[in-house]
PDB file of C-alpha atoms and ligand atoms in Angstrom:
ATOM      1  CA  MET G   1       0.000   0.000   0.000  1.00 58.00           C
ATOM      2  CA  ASP G   2       1.134   3.509  -0.733  1.00 65.00           C
ATOM      3  CA  LEU G   3       1.145   4.744   2.822  1.00 71.00           C
ATOM      4  CA  CYS G   4       4.462   5.966   4.152  1.00 76.00           C
ATOM      5  CA  SER G   5       5.913   4.128   7.117  1.00 73.00           C
ATOM      6  CA  PHE G   6       5.691   7.186   9.340  1.00 76.00           C
ATOM      7  CA  CYS G   7       1.938   7.320   8.942  1.00 79.00           C
ATOM      8  CA  LEU G   8       1.551   3.605   9.205  1.00 74.00           C
ATOM      9  CA  LYS G   9       3.437   3.505  12.487  1.00 72.00           C
ATOM     10  CA  SER G  10       2.115   6.665  14.089  1.00 74.00           C
ATOM     11  CA  GLY G  11      -1.461   6.551  12.902  1.00 71.00           C
ATOM     12  CA  ILE G  12      -1.147  10.255  12.162  1.00 79.00           C
ATOM     13  CA  LEU G  13      -1.472  11.166   8.513  1.00 82.00           C
ATOM     14  CA  CYS G  14       1.069  13.377   6.785  1.00 87.00           C
ATOM     15  CA  GLN G  15      -0.118  15.744   4.071  1.00 90.00           C
ATOM     16  CA  LYS G  16       0.743  13.368   1.251  1.00 88.00           C
ATOM     17  CA  CYS G  17      -1.006  10.339   2.765  1.00 85.00           C
ATOM     18  CA  SER G  18      -3.917  12.442   3.878  1.00 88.00           C
ATOM     19  CA  THR G  19      -4.483  13.443   0.243  1.00 90.00           C
ATOM     20  CA  LYS G  20      -4.500   9.790  -0.762  1.00 87.00           C
ATOM     21  CA  VAL G  21      -7.095   9.011   1.877  1.00 86.00           C
ATOM     22  CA  LYS G  22      -9.260  11.921   0.785  1.00 89.00           C
ATOM     23  CA  SER G  23      -9.054  10.913  -2.869  1.00 90.00           C
ATOM     24  CA  GLY G  24     -10.057   7.367  -1.951  1.00 86.00           C
ATOM     25  CA  GLU G  25      -6.778   5.868  -3.125  1.00 86.00           C
ATOM     26  CA  ILE G  26      -6.401   4.579   0.415  1.00 86.00           C
ATOM     27  CA  SER G  27      -9.607   3.670   2.243  1.00 87.00           C
ATOM     28  CA  ALA G  28     -10.353   3.913   5.938  1.00 84.00           C
ATOM     29  CA  LEU G  29     -10.500   0.151   5.970  1.00 86.00           C
ATOM     30  CA  ASP G  30      -7.033  -0.087   4.380  1.00 87.00           C
ATOM     31  CA  LEU G  31      -5.755   2.038   7.244  1.00 85.00           C
ATOM     32  CA  LYS G  32      -7.442  -0.071   9.860  1.00 85.00           C
ATOM     33  CA  VAL G  33      -6.144  -3.346   8.478  1.00 88.00           C
ATOM     34  CA  ALA G  34      -2.650  -1.911   7.977  1.00 86.00           C
ATOM     35  CA  HIS G  35      -2.728  -0.904  11.619  1.00 84.00           C
ATOM     36  CA  VAL G  36      -3.841  -4.284  12.846  1.00 87.00           C
ATOM     37  CA  LEU G  37      -1.091  -5.954  10.815  1.00 87.00           C
ATOM     38  CA  LEU G  38       1.491  -3.522  12.121  1.00 85.00           C
ATOM     39  CA  SER G  39       0.442  -4.104  15.714  1.00 86.00           C
ATOM     40  CA  LEU G  40       1.014  -7.833  15.183  1.00 89.00           C
ATOM     41  CA  GLU G  41       4.447  -7.474  13.609  1.00 87.00           C
ATOM     42  CA  GLU G  42       6.396  -7.813  16.790  1.00 87.00           C
ATOM     43  CA  LYS G  43       4.692 -11.050  17.700  1.00 90.00           C
ATOM     44  CA  TYR G  44       4.747 -12.436  14.179  1.00 90.00           C
ATOM     45  CA  PRO G  45       7.886 -11.109  12.467  1.00 88.00           C
ATOM     46  CA  SER G  46       7.107 -12.654   9.062  1.00 85.00           C
ATOM     47  CA  LEU G  47       4.506  -9.904   8.680  1.00 87.00           C
ATOM     48  CA  GLN G  48       7.321  -7.406   8.199  1.00 83.00           C
ATOM     49  CA  ASN G  49       7.897  -8.806   4.734  1.00 83.00           C
ATOM     50  CA  VAL G  50       4.287  -8.746   3.667  1.00 86.00           C
ATOM     51  CA  TYR G  51       3.404  -6.257   0.968  1.00 86.00           C
ATOM     52  CA  PHE G  52      -0.096  -5.058   1.694  1.00 85.00           C
ATOM     53  CA  HIS G  53      -1.916  -3.863  -1.445  1.00 86.00           C
ATOM     54  CA  LYS G  54      -5.450  -3.143  -0.379  1.00 87.00           C
ATOM     55  CA  THR G  55      -8.620  -4.437   1.204  1.00 92.00           C
ATOM     56  CA  ILE G  56     -12.037  -5.176  -0.231  1.00 93.00           C
ATOM     57  CA  GLU G  57     -15.061  -5.351   1.977  1.00 93.00           C
ATOM     58  CA  THR G  58     -18.421  -6.997   1.471  1.00 95.00           C
ATOM     59  CA  ASP G  59     -21.273  -7.642   3.894  1.00 92.00           C
ATOM     60  CA  ARG G  60     -19.595 -10.264   5.989  1.00 92.00           C
ATOM     61  CA  THR G  61     -16.225 -10.737   4.377  1.00 94.00           C
ATOM     62  CA  LEU G  62     -12.984  -8.821   4.237  1.00 94.00           C
ATOM     63  CA  ALA G  63     -10.448  -9.657   1.538  1.00 95.00           C
ATOM     64  CA  ILE G  64      -6.847  -8.576   1.974  1.00 94.00           C
ATOM     65  CA  VAL G  65      -4.763  -8.418  -1.189  1.00 93.00           C
ATOM     66  CA  VAL G  66      -1.055  -8.984  -0.546  1.00 92.00           C
ATOM     67  CA  GLY G  67       2.087  -9.367  -2.631  1.00 91.00           C
ATOM     68  CA  PRO G  68       3.248 -12.516  -4.439  1.00 91.00           C
ATOM     69  CA  GLY G  69       4.151 -15.269  -1.989  1.00 90.00           C
ATOM     70  CA  ASP G  70       2.762 -13.381   0.997  1.00 91.00           C
ATOM     71  CA  VAL G  71      -0.331 -15.504   1.615  1.00 92.00           C
ATOM     72  CA  PRO G  72       1.476 -18.147   3.728  1.00 91.00           C
ATOM     73  CA  ARG G  73       3.000 -15.372   5.866  1.00 90.00           C
ATOM     74  CA  LEU G  74      -0.492 -14.342   6.939  1.00 91.00           C
ATOM     75  CA  LEU G  75      -1.937 -17.821   7.244  1.00 89.00           C
ATOM     76  CA  GLY G  76       0.946 -19.154   9.305  1.00 86.00           C
ATOM     77  CA  TYR G  77       1.386 -19.161  13.088  1.00 88.00           C
ATOM     78  CA  GLY G  78      -1.464 -21.624  13.462  1.00 88.00           C
ATOM     79  CA  GLY G  79      -3.967 -19.121  12.108  1.00 90.00           C
ATOM     80  CA  ARG G  80      -3.390 -16.641  14.929  1.00 92.00           C
ATOM     81  CA  ILE G  81      -2.896 -13.651  12.618  1.00 92.00           C
ATOM     82  CA  MET G  82      -6.130 -14.503  10.865  1.00 92.00           C
ATOM     83  CA  LYS G  83      -7.924 -14.819  14.172  1.00 93.00           C
ATOM     84  CA  ALA G  84      -6.666 -11.397  15.249  1.00 92.00           C
ATOM     85  CA  LEU G  85      -7.949  -9.901  11.989  1.00 92.00           C
ATOM     86  CA  VAL G  86     -11.330 -11.557  12.436  1.00 93.00           C
ATOM     87  CA  ASP G  87     -11.542 -10.271  16.008  1.00 93.00           C
ATOM     88  CA  GLU G  88     -10.587  -6.725  15.017  1.00 90.00           C
ATOM     89  CA  THR G  89     -12.841  -6.430  11.975  1.00 90.00           C
ATOM     90  CA  GLY G  90     -15.734  -8.689  12.937  1.00 91.00           C
ATOM     91  CA  LYS G  91     -15.689 -10.241   9.469  1.00 91.00           C
ATOM     92  CA  ASN G  92     -14.634 -13.390   7.721  1.00 91.00           C
ATOM     93  CA  VAL G  93     -11.185 -12.772   6.314  1.00 93.00           C
ATOM     94  CA  ARG G  94      -9.711 -14.021   3.024  1.00 94.00           C
ATOM     95  CA  VAL G  95      -6.157 -13.417   1.949  1.00 94.00           C
ATOM     96  CA  LEU G  96      -5.558 -13.057  -1.778  1.00 96.00           C
ATOM     97  CA  GLU G  97      -2.398 -12.672  -3.791  1.00 95.00           C
ATOM     98  CA  HIS G  98      -1.806  -9.848  -6.217  1.00 92.00           C
ATOM     99  CA  GLY G  99      -0.845 -10.669  -9.802  1.00 90.00           C
ATOM    100  CA  VAL G 100      -1.667 -14.378  -9.866  1.00 94.00           C
ATOM    101  CA  ASP G 101      -3.647 -16.298 -12.507  1.00 94.00           C
ATOM    102  CA  ASP G 102      -7.354 -16.968 -12.134  1.00 94.00           C
ATOM    103  CA  ARG G 103      -6.895 -20.471 -10.808  1.00 95.00           C
ATOM    104  CA  LYS G 104      -4.603 -19.416  -7.958  1.00 95.00           C
ATOM    105  CA  PHE G 105      -6.864 -16.475  -7.192  1.00 96.00           C
ATOM    106  CA  LEU G 106      -9.867 -18.772  -6.899  1.00 96.00           C
ATOM    107  CA  GLU G 107      -7.974 -21.311  -4.812  1.00 94.00           C
ATOM    108  CA  ASP G 108      -7.076 -18.620  -2.300  1.00 93.00           C
ATOM    109  CA  LEU G 109     -10.579 -17.209  -2.377  1.00 94.00           C
ATOM    110  CA  PHE G 110     -12.236 -20.508  -1.506  1.00 91.00           C
ATOM    111  CA  ALA G 111      -9.508 -21.963   0.719  1.00 87.00           C
ATOM    112  CA  PRO G 112      -9.617 -24.195   2.676  1.00 84.00           C
ATOM    113  CA  VAL G 113     -12.364 -25.629   0.473  1.00 88.00           C
ATOM    114  CA  GLY G 114     -10.741 -27.335  -2.494  1.00 89.00           C
ATOM    115  CA  ILE G 115     -11.672 -26.649  -6.107  1.00 93.00           C
ATOM    116  CA  MET G 116     -12.520 -29.610  -8.283  1.00 94.00           C
ATOM    117  CA  THR G 117     -13.097 -27.906 -11.625  1.00 96.00           C
ATOM    118  CA  ILE G 118     -13.022 -24.444 -13.113  1.00 97.00           C
ATOM    119  CA  ASN G 119     -14.519 -23.765 -16.503  1.00 96.00           C
ATOM    120  CA  THR G 120     -15.891 -20.935 -18.552  1.00 96.00           C
ATOM    121  CA  ILE G 121     -19.540 -20.708 -19.512  1.00 96.00           C
ATOM    122  CA  TRP G 122     -20.431 -18.628 -22.565  1.00 96.00           C
ATOM    123  CA  LEU G 123     -23.774 -16.914 -22.312  1.00 95.00           C
ATOM    124  CA  PRO G 124     -25.971 -16.095 -25.322  1.00 96.00           C
ATOM    125  CA  ASP G 125     -25.181 -12.389 -25.002  1.00 96.00           C
ATOM    126  CA  GLY G 126     -21.466 -13.097 -25.461  1.00 94.00           C
ATOM    127  CA  SER G 127     -20.514 -12.569 -21.835  1.00 94.00           C
ATOM    128  CA  THR G 128     -18.882 -15.276 -19.776  1.00 95.00           C
ATOM    129  CA  GLU G 129     -19.235 -16.744 -16.341  1.00 96.00           C
ATOM    130  CA  THR G 130     -16.615 -18.733 -14.532  1.00 97.00           C
ATOM    131  CA  ARG G 131     -18.034 -21.893 -13.059  1.00 97.00           C
ATOM    132  CA  VAL G 132     -16.261 -23.214  -9.998  1.00 96.00           C
ATOM    133  CA  ILE G 133     -17.116 -26.654  -8.748  1.00 94.00           C
ATOM    134  CA  LEU G 134     -16.014 -27.055  -5.160  1.00 91.00           C
ATOM    135  CA  LYS G 135     -15.278 -30.253  -3.361  1.00 88.00           C
ATOM    136  CA  ARG G 136     -17.892 -31.460  -0.956  1.00 74.00           C
ATOM    137  CA  ARG G 137     -19.105 -29.280   1.861  1.00 65.00           C
ATOM    138  CA  HIS G 138     -17.596 -31.739   4.293  1.00 62.00           C
ATOM    139  CA  GLY G 139     -15.371 -29.860   6.716  1.00 57.00           C
ATOM    140  CA  MET G 140     -16.393 -26.476   5.402  1.00 56.00           C
ATOM    141  CA  ARG G 141     -16.246 -23.630   7.823  1.00 55.00           C
ATOM    142  CA  SER G 142     -19.584 -22.132   8.682  1.00 51.00           C
ATOM    143  CA  SER G 143     -18.151 -18.693   7.900  1.00 54.00           C
ATOM    144  CA  PHE G 144     -18.126 -19.427   4.182  1.00 70.00           C
ATOM    145  CA  ASP G 145     -20.339 -16.982   2.308  1.00 85.00           C
ATOM    146  CA  ALA G 146     -20.579 -17.713  -1.423  1.00 90.00           C
ATOM    147  CA  ASN G 147     -22.281 -14.424  -2.268  1.00 93.00           C
ATOM    148  CA  ASP G 148     -19.540 -12.414  -0.625  1.00 95.00           C
ATOM    149  CA  LEU G 149     -16.875 -14.395  -2.436  1.00 95.00           C
ATOM    150  CA  LYS G 150     -18.638 -13.821  -5.757  1.00 96.00           C
ATOM    151  CA  GLU G 151     -18.709 -10.122  -5.087  1.00 97.00           C
ATOM    152  CA  ILE G 152     -15.018 -10.089  -4.202  1.00 96.00           C
ATOM    153  CA  ALA G 153     -14.176 -11.951  -7.437  1.00 96.00           C
ATOM    154  CA  ARG G 154     -16.120  -9.349  -9.372  1.00 96.00           C
ATOM    155  CA  ILE G 155     -14.406  -6.424  -7.684  1.00 94.00           C
ATOM    156  CA  VAL G 156     -10.858  -7.789  -7.712  1.00 93.00           C
ATOM    157  CA  ARG G 157     -10.786  -9.665 -11.031  1.00 93.00           C
ATOM    158  CA  SER G 158     -13.967  -8.677 -12.912  1.00 94.00           C
ATOM    159  CA  ILE G 159     -14.969 -12.334 -12.916  1.00 95.00           C
ATOM    160  CA  THR G 160     -18.607 -13.399 -12.680  1.00 97.00           C
ATOM    161  CA  LEU G 161     -18.638 -16.609 -10.676  1.00 97.00           C
ATOM    162  CA  ARG G 162     -21.076 -19.453 -10.610  1.00 95.00           C
ATOM    163  CA  VAL G 163     -20.410 -21.604  -7.578  1.00 93.00           C
ATOM    164  CA  GLU G 164     -21.458 -25.240  -7.410  1.00 91.00           C
ATOM    165  CA  PHE G 165     -20.635 -28.156  -5.183  1.00 87.00           C
ATOM    166  CA  ALA G 166     -19.637 -31.630  -6.264  1.00 86.00           C
ATOM    167  CA  ASP G 167     -21.789 -34.376  -4.804  1.00 74.00           C
TER     168      ASP G 167
HETATM  169 ZN1   ZN T   1       2.457   9.664   5.255  1.00 74.67          ZN
END
């Protein structure tokens, strides 16, 4: 994220960062999540190397977009970073990687639920939908919200998802 380290650490916004917040380039939610991550850095040092791009928020889900290879750094420590984020934001949290292909994006989006098949459906009007067939619901966390994940896919990747489950 394009917030200088002074502002990130102090929570006070310099002129330059303040302009970015006002223009919407950095959202209030970005700031909040950046702060939570920063406050956890001492406990979980691998967070220092995480490049935080931005956040996307839907009804019940918060998606955090991070740099290539950063997803495991957030999911590690037995899920304690994720739990802290859930506690602070009151939402389900997904961690997504910037600049990956569609398949990897979708795998991260639906994790820990595995994807069986991904294919493209052509609609009569020439538009496409991406159909994702997920492995059985068995073991699925109750926090899984397909509508939120569809919305996130649309915002982050401009993909229209159709989500189905394998029997
Ligand atoms: Zn600043």
